[in-house]
Amino acid sequence: MRAPQGVARPLRLKPRFHMSITHDQVVSIHYTLRDDAGEIIDSSPAGEPLAYLHGHGNLVPGLERELAGKGVGDKLQVTLSPADGYGEYDPKLVQQVPRRALKGIANLRVGMRLQAQSDHGVHAVTVSRVAGDLVTLDGNHPLAGKKLHFEVEVAGVRAATEVELSHGHVHGAGGHHH
């Protein structure tokens, strides 16, 4: 039966499911990371969000904490202390080694990232100084000791697959590829 002309018929809207970010979900974000001077340090690729598995340490702890409970379309600006980002700068992670300890590495230069083997496993180090026969290696993350300023927009939230949960990271678009 048709409603009489001029009489409004109530609209039946389907409730829209809004998934909030919680543990074990795949989250896609667009982000820009800036330093204290406002210079861009990093950002998600143009048009492509970064996908990560929430609650599995795939982001710095402070950003992951701030994203919890947010949903698709949410935008936030977050400033993180070093402790909530890449940690405080630790001078004990800086050491000098003789150049001969790095034999086989051609064109050794400041800023070069290397893999170093220690009793605690393999770690990334940065060459911070080359002076004569001594090379200074810094085991701190390049952003350790720095405040981080994020602008983030949540682009997607979905349940993780069993494979993603067992591997501890996202597979497919915006995530890890095997």
mmCIF file of N, CA and C in Angstrom, residues 35-125:
data_model
loop_
_atom_site.group_PDB
_atom_site.id
_atom_site.type_symbol
_atom_site.label_atom_id
_atom_site.label_comp_id
_atom_site.label_asym_id
_atom_site.label_seq_id
_atom_site.Cartn_x
_atom_site.Cartn_y
_atom_site.Cartn_z
ATOM 1 N N ASP A 35 59.139 16.405 13.946
ATOM 2 C CA ASP A 35 60.006 16.667 15.095
ATOM 3 C C ASP A 35 59.560 17.961 15.772
ATOM 4 N N ASP A 36 60.291 18.372 16.808
ATOM 5 C CA ASP A 36 59.927 19.593 17.548
ATOM 6 C C ASP A 36 59.943 20.845 16.678
ATOM 7 N N ALA A 37 60.751 20.841 15.622
ATOM 8 C CA ALA A 37 60.838 22.005 14.735
ATOM 9 C C ALA A 37 59.732 21.996 13.673
ATOM 10 N N GLY A 38 58.911 20.940 13.653
ATOM 11 C CA GLY A 38 57.831 20.855 12.680
ATOM 12 C C GLY A 38 58.218 20.200 11.371
ATOM 13 N N GLU A 39 59.478 19.734 11.287
ATOM 14 C CA GLU A 39 59.938 19.073 10.068
ATOM 15 C C GLU A 39 59.365 17.656 10.005
ATOM 16 N N ILE A 40 58.946 17.244 8.813
ATOM 17 C CA ILE A 40 58.413 15.890 8.636
ATOM 18 C C ILE A 40 59.558 14.886 8.694
ATOM 19 N N ILE A 41 59.415 13.930 9.594
ATOM 20 C CA ILE A 41 60.387 12.845 9.762
ATOM 21 C C ILE A 41 59.951 11.638 8.945
ATOM 22 N N ASP A 42 58.648 11.364 8.952
ATOM 23 C CA ASP A 42 58.121 10.190 8.281
ATOM 24 C C ASP A 42 56.635 10.413 8.026
ATOM 25 N N SER A 43 56.087 9.669 7.075
ATOM 26 C CA SER A 43 54.645 9.715 6.829
ATOM 27 C C SER A 43 54.246 8.456 6.086
ATOM 28 N N SER A 44 52.950 8.165 6.114
ATOM 29 C CA SER A 44 52.461 7.024 5.348
ATOM 30 C C SER A 44 52.599 7.369 3.871
ATOM 31 N N PRO A 45 52.835 6.353 3.059
ATOM 32 C CA PRO A 45 53.001 6.617 1.621
ATOM 33 C C PRO A 45 51.770 7.321 1.060
ATOM 34 N N ALA A 46 51.975 8.148 0.057
ATOM 35 C CA ALA A 46 50.885 8.926 -0.550
ATOM 36 C C ALA A 46 49.698 8.024 -0.890
ATOM 37 N N GLY A 47 48.582 8.289 -0.243
ATOM 38 C CA GLY A 47 47.363 7.552 -0.526
ATOM 39 C C GLY A 47 47.289 6.160 0.068
ATOM 40 N N GLU A 48 48.389 5.647 0.566
ATOM 41 C CA GLU A 48 48.415 4.288 1.115
ATOM 42 C C GLU A 48 48.557 4.331 2.633
ATOM 43 N N PRO A 49 47.584 3.813 3.355
ATOM 44 C CA PRO A 49 47.723 3.804 4.811
ATOM 45 C C PRO A 49 48.693 2.724 5.282
ATOM 46 N N LEU A 50 49.214 2.912 6.482
ATOM 47 C CA LEU A 50 50.037 1.905 7.139
ATOM 48 C C LEU A 50 49.087 0.966 7.878
ATOM 49 N N ALA A 51 49.259 -0.329 7.701
ATOM 50 C CA ALA A 51 48.435 -1.317 8.401
ATOM 51 C C ALA A 51 49.283 -1.980 9.483
ATOM 52 N N TYR A 52 48.701 -2.146 10.664
ATOM 53 C CA TYR A 52 49.418 -2.801 11.764
ATOM 54 C C TYR A 52 48.448 -3.628 12.588
ATOM 55 N N LEU A 53 48.988 -4.547 13.361
ATOM 56 C CA LEU A 53 48.196 -5.406 14.239
ATOM 57 C C LEU A 53 48.210 -4.794 15.633
ATOM 58 N N HIS A 54 47.050 -4.317 16.077
ATOM 59 C CA HIS A 54 46.968 -3.575 17.335
ATOM 60 C C HIS A 54 47.213 -4.502 18.538
ATOM 61 N N GLY A 55 48.045 -4.017 19.456
ATOM 62 C CA GLY A 55 48.333 -4.757 20.679
ATOM 63 C C GLY A 55 49.508 -5.706 20.570
ATOM 64 N N HIS A 56 50.245 -5.642 19.457
ATOM 65 C CA HIS A 56 51.354 -6.574 19.241
ATOM 66 C C HIS A 56 52.700 -5.875 19.108
ATOM 67 N N GLY A 57 52.776 -4.619 19.562
ATOM 68 C CA GLY A 57 54.045 -3.911 19.561
ATOM 69 C C GLY A 57 54.524 -3.486 18.187
ATOM 70 N N ASN A 58 53.611 -3.372 17.218
ATOM 71 C CA ASN A 58 53.996 -2.966 15.873
ATOM 72 C C ASN A 58 54.123 -1.454 15.717
ATOM 73 N N LEU A 59 53.668 -0.690 16.708
ATOM 74 C CA LEU A 59 53.804 0.777 16.749
ATOM 75 C C LEU A 59 54.487 1.154 18.049
ATOM 76 N N VAL A 60 54.980 2.395 18.120
ATOM 77 C CA VAL A 60 55.529 2.851 19.398
ATOM 78 C C VAL A 60 54.399 2.803 20.430
ATOM 79 N N PRO A 61 54.718 2.486 21.683
ATOM 80 C CA PRO A 61 53.690 2.236 22.698
ATOM 81 C C PRO A 61 52.700 3.390 22.909
ATOM 82 N N GLY A 62 53.186 4.613 22.941
ATOM 83 C CA GLY A 62 52.299 5.746 23.194
ATOM 84 C C GLY A 62 51.278 5.954 22.096
ATOM 85 N N LEU A 63 51.675 5.764 20.856
ATOM 86 C CA LEU A 63 50.731 5.951 19.744
ATOM 87 C C LEU A 63 49.691 4.838 19.753
ATOM 88 N N GLU A 64 50.127 3.623 19.996
ATOM 89 C CA GLU A 64 49.185 2.514 20.056
ATOM 90 C C GLU A 64 48.155 2.743 21.170
ATOM 91 N N ARG A 65 48.613 3.205 22.319
ATOM 92 C CA ARG A 65 47.716 3.486 23.445
ATOM 93 C C ARG A 65 46.692 4.566 23.069
ATOM 94 N N GLU A 66 47.141 5.631 22.390
ATOM 95 C CA GLU A 66 46.243 6.726 22.009
ATOM 96 C C GLU A 66 45.219 6.301 20.956
ATOM 97 N N LEU A 67 45.551 5.306 20.141
ATOM 98 C CA LEU A 67 44.634 4.850 19.102
ATOM 99 C C LEU A 67 43.556 3.902 19.634
ATOM 100 N N ALA A 68 43.795 3.277 20.777
ATOM 101 C CA ALA A 68 42.820 2.346 21.345
ATOM 102 C C ALA A 68 41.476 3.048 21.535
ATOM 103 N N GLY A 69 40.425 2.396 21.070
ATOM 104 C CA GLY A 69 39.072 2.925 21.213
ATOM 105 C C GLY A 69 38.631 3.839 20.078
ATOM 106 N N LYS A 70 39.543 4.242 19.232
ATOM 107 C CA LYS A 70 39.191 5.113 18.098
ATOM 108 C C LYS A 70 38.570 4.268 16.987
ATOM 109 N N GLY A 71 37.961 4.949 16.011
ATOM 110 C CA GLY A 71 37.319 4.250 14.903
ATOM 111 C C GLY A 71 37.634 4.910 13.577
ATOM 112 N N VAL A 72 37.149 4.301 12.512
ATOM 113 C CA VAL A 72 37.381 4.799 11.164
ATOM 114 C C VAL A 72 36.916 6.257 11.061
ATOM 115 N N GLY A 73 37.781 7.083 10.492
ATOM 116 C CA GLY A 73 37.477 8.500 10.312
ATOM 117 C C GLY A 73 37.970 9.383 11.442
ATOM 118 N N ASP A 74 38.303 8.779 12.575
ATOM 119 C CA ASP A 74 38.811 9.575 13.698
ATOM 120 C C ASP A 74 40.168 10.159 13.333
ATOM 121 N N LYS A 75 40.365 11.419 13.702
ATOM 122 C CA LYS A 75 41.636 12.103 13.485
ATOM 123 C C LYS A 75 42.153 12.551 14.840
ATOM 124 N N LEU A 76 43.461 12.432 15.031
ATOM 125 C CA LEU A 76 44.030 12.876 16.296
ATOM 126 C C LEU A 76 45.436 13.399 16.098
ATOM 127 N N GLN A 77 45.808 14.293 16.995
ATOM 128 C CA GLN A 77 47.179 14.794 17.063
ATOM 129 C C GLN A 77 47.723 14.344 18.398
ATOM 130 N N VAL A 78 48.884 13.715 18.360
ATOM 131 C CA VAL A 78 49.471 13.121 19.553
ATOM 132 C C VAL A 78 50.925 13.554 19.665
ATOM 133 N N THR A 79 51.305 14.051 20.838
ATOM 134 C CA THR A 79 52.710 14.330 21.120
ATOM 135 C C THR A 79 53.164 13.322 22.162
ATOM 136 N N LEU A 80 54.241 12.612 21.846
ATOM 137 C CA LEU A 80 54.742 11.567 22.735
ATOM 138 C C LEU A 80 56.093 11.955 23.310
ATOM 139 N N SER A 81 56.272 11.671 24.578
ATOM 140 C CA SER A 81 57.577 11.833 25.211
ATOM 141 C C SER A 81 58.484 10.719 24.704
ATOM 142 N N PRO A 82 59.796 10.867 24.857
ATOM 143 C CA PRO A 82 60.698 9.790 24.429
ATOM 144 C C PRO A 82 60.345 8.435 25.047
ATOM 145 N N ALA A 83 59.927 8.423 26.304
ATOM 146 C CA ALA A 83 59.596 7.159 26.969
ATOM 147 C C ALA A 83 58.434 6.444 26.295
ATOM 148 N N ASP A 84 57.499 7.184 25.691
ATOM 149 C CA ASP A 84 56.356 6.592 25.004
ATOM 150 C C ASP A 84 56.621 6.381 23.513
ATOM 151 N N GLY A 85 57.811 6.797 23.063
ATOM 152 C CA GLY A 85 58.173 6.643 21.658
ATOM 153 C C GLY A 85 59.260 5.593 21.503
ATOM 154 N N TYR A 86 60.463 6.057 21.169
ATOM 155 C CA TYR A 86 61.585 5.141 20.935
ATOM 156 C C TYR A 86 62.537 5.060 22.115
ATOM 157 N N GLY A 87 62.111 5.555 23.262
ATOM 158 C CA GLY A 87 62.913 5.449 24.468
ATOM 159 C C GLY A 87 63.851 6.621 24.670
ATOM 160 N N GLU A 88 64.385 6.685 25.862
ATOM 161 C CA GLU A 88 65.360 7.717 26.193
ATOM 162 C C GLU A 88 66.683 7.364 25.521
ATOM 163 N N TYR A 89 67.478 8.371 25.229
ATOM 164 C CA TYR A 89 68.800 8.142 24.648
ATOM 165 C C TYR A 89 69.698 7.532 25.711
ATOM 166 N N ASP A 90 70.350 6.412 25.397
ATOM 167 C CA ASP A 90 71.196 5.707 26.355
ATOM 168 C C ASP A 90 72.656 5.763 25.902
ATOM 169 N N PRO A 91 73.490 6.578 26.579
ATOM 170 C CA PRO A 91 74.888 6.687 26.180
ATOM 171 C C PRO A 91 75.654 5.366 26.264
ATOM 172 N N LYS A 92 75.151 4.396 27.050
ATOM 173 C CA LYS A 92 75.813 3.092 27.160
ATOM 174 C C LYS A 92 75.704 2.279 25.872
ATOM 175 N N LEU A 93 74.822 2.711 24.964
ATOM 176 C CA LEU A 93 74.670 2.001 23.696
ATOM 177 C C LEU A 93 75.586 2.550 22.602
ATOM 178 N N VAL A 94 76.466 3.459 22.994
ATOM 179 C CA VAL A 94 77.439 4.039 22.060
ATOM 180 C C VAL A 94 78.805 3.463 22.399
ATOM 181 N N GLN A 95 79.499 2.961 21.379
ATOM 182 C CA GLN A 95 80.838 2.435 21.632
ATOM 183 C C GLN A 95 81.743 2.685 20.436
ATOM 184 N N GLN A 96 83.027 2.724 20.733
ATOM 185 C CA GLN A 96 84.027 2.882 19.683
ATOM 186 C C GLN A 96 84.664 1.530 19.418
ATOM 187 N N VAL A 97 84.837 1.241 18.133
ATOM 188 C CA VAL A 97 85.482 -0.005 17.738
ATOM 189 C C VAL A 97 86.587 0.318 16.734
ATOM 190 N N PRO A 98 87.616 -0.514 16.686
ATOM 191 C CA PRO A 98 88.642 -0.284 15.668
ATOM 192 C C PRO A 98 88.051 -0.536 14.280
ATOM 193 N N ARG A 99 88.487 0.247 13.337
ATOM 194 C CA ARG A 99 87.987 0.126 11.960
ATOM 195 C C ARG A 99 88.150 -1.306 11.443
ATOM 196 N N ARG A 100 89.207 -1.991 11.835
ATOM 197 C CA ARG A 100 89.448 -3.356 11.351
ATOM 198 C C ARG A 100 88.344 -4.320 11.801
ATOM 199 N N ALA A 101 87.601 -3.972 12.864
ATOM 200 C CA ALA A 101 86.487 -4.811 13.316
ATOM 201 C C ALA A 101 85.336 -4.802 12.308
ATOM 202 N N LEU A 102 85.366 -3.841 11.406
ATOM 203 C CA LEU A 102 84.309 -3.703 10.398
ATOM 204 C C LEU A 102 84.837 -4.044 9.001
ATOM 205 N N LYS A 103 85.808 -4.940 8.963
ATOM 206 C CA LYS A 103 86.406 -5.302 7.673
ATOM 207 C C LYS A 103 85.323 -5.830 6.736
ATOM 208 N N GLY A 104 85.522 -5.558 5.473
ATOM 209 C CA GLY A 104 84.561 -6.002 4.467
ATOM 210 C C GLY A 104 83.452 -5.006 4.195
ATOM 211 N N ILE A 105 83.389 -3.932 4.971
ATOM 212 C CA ILE A 105 82.370 -2.908 4.732
ATOM 213 C C ILE A 105 83.022 -1.778 3.952
ATOM 214 N N ALA A 106 82.632 -1.667 2.705
ATOM 215 C CA ALA A 106 83.210 -0.640 1.831
ATOM 216 C C ALA A 106 82.549 0.709 2.089
ATOM 217 N N ASN A 107 83.285 1.774 1.866
ATOM 218 C CA ASN A 107 82.763 3.145 1.968
ATOM 219 C C ASN A 107 82.089 3.431 3.306
ATOM 220 N N LEU A 108 82.740 3.044 4.383
ATOM 221 C CA LEU A 108 82.214 3.291 5.722
ATOM 222 C C LEU A 108 82.043 4.789 5.923
ATOM 223 N N ARG A 109 80.811 5.226 6.311
ATOM 224 C CA ARG A 109 80.555 6.653 6.459
ATOM 225 C C ARG A 109 79.541 6.915 7.565
ATOM 226 N N VAL A 110 79.552 8.130 8.081
ATOM 227 C CA VAL A 110 78.608 8.556 9.119
ATOM 228 C C VAL A 110 77.185 8.445 8.571
ATOM 229 N N GLY A 111 76.290 7.914 9.405
ATOM 230 C CA GLY A 111 74.895 7.740 9.019
ATOM 231 C C GLY A 111 74.574 6.347 8.508
ATOM 232 N N MET A 112 75.598 5.575 8.183
ATOM 233 C CA MET A 112 75.393 4.223 7.678
ATOM 234 C C MET A 112 74.788 3.354 8.776
ATOM 235 N N ARG A 113 73.766 2.548 8.424
ATOM 236 C CA ARG A 113 73.131 1.628 9.375
ATOM 237 C C ARG A 113 73.725 0.236 9.154
ATOM 238 N N LEU A 114 74.126 -0.402 10.242
ATOM 239 C CA LEU A 114 74.731 -1.734 10.187
ATOM 240 C C LEU A 114 74.008 -2.673 11.141
ATOM 241 N N GLN A 115 74.199 -3.952 10.944
ATOM 242 C CA GLN A 115 73.699 -4.965 11.865
ATOM 243 C C GLN A 115 74.875 -5.440 12.715
ATOM 244 N N ALA A 116 74.721 -5.408 14.028
ATOM 245 C CA ALA A 116 75.786 -5.832 14.937
ATOM 246 C C ALA A 116 75.325 -7.045 15.732
ATOM 247 N N GLN A 117 76.190 -8.028 15.848
ATOM 248 C CA GLN A 117 75.908 -9.234 16.623
ATOM 249 C C GLN A 117 76.454 -9.043 18.032
ATOM 250 N N SER A 118 75.628 -9.343 19.039
ATOM 251 C CA SER A 118 76.082 -9.270 20.431
ATOM 252 C C SER A 118 75.581 -10.509 21.162
ATOM 253 N N ASP A 119 75.865 -10.584 22.458
ATOM 254 C CA ASP A 119 75.376 -11.701 23.266
ATOM 255 C C ASP A 119 73.851 -11.713 23.354
ATOM 256 N N HIS A 120 73.225 -10.558 23.046
ATOM 257 C CA HIS A 120 71.770 -10.416 23.143
ATOM 258 C C HIS A 120 71.087 -10.494 21.785
ATOM 259 N N GLY A 121 71.798 -10.927 20.756
ATOM 260 C CA GLY A 121 71.214 -11.064 19.419
ATOM 261 C C GLY A 121 71.751 -10.032 18.444
ATOM 262 N N VAL A 122 71.031 -9.841 17.357
ATOM 263 C CA VAL A 122 71.425 -8.900 16.310
ATOM 264 C C VAL A 122 70.707 -7.573 16.549
ATOM 265 N N HIS A 123 71.459 -6.471 16.454
ATOM 266 C CA HIS A 123 70.912 -5.130 16.687
ATOM 267 C C HIS A 123 71.352 -4.194 15.575
ATOM 268 N N ALA A 124 70.496 -3.242 15.267
ATOM 269 C CA ALA A 124 70.869 -2.207 14.302
ATOM 270 C C ALA A 124 71.689 -1.147 15.025
ATOM 271 N N VAL A 125 72.752 -0.702 14.389
ATOM 272 C CA VAL A 125 73.581 0.381 14.917
ATOM 273 C C VAL A 125 73.819 1.387 13.795
#
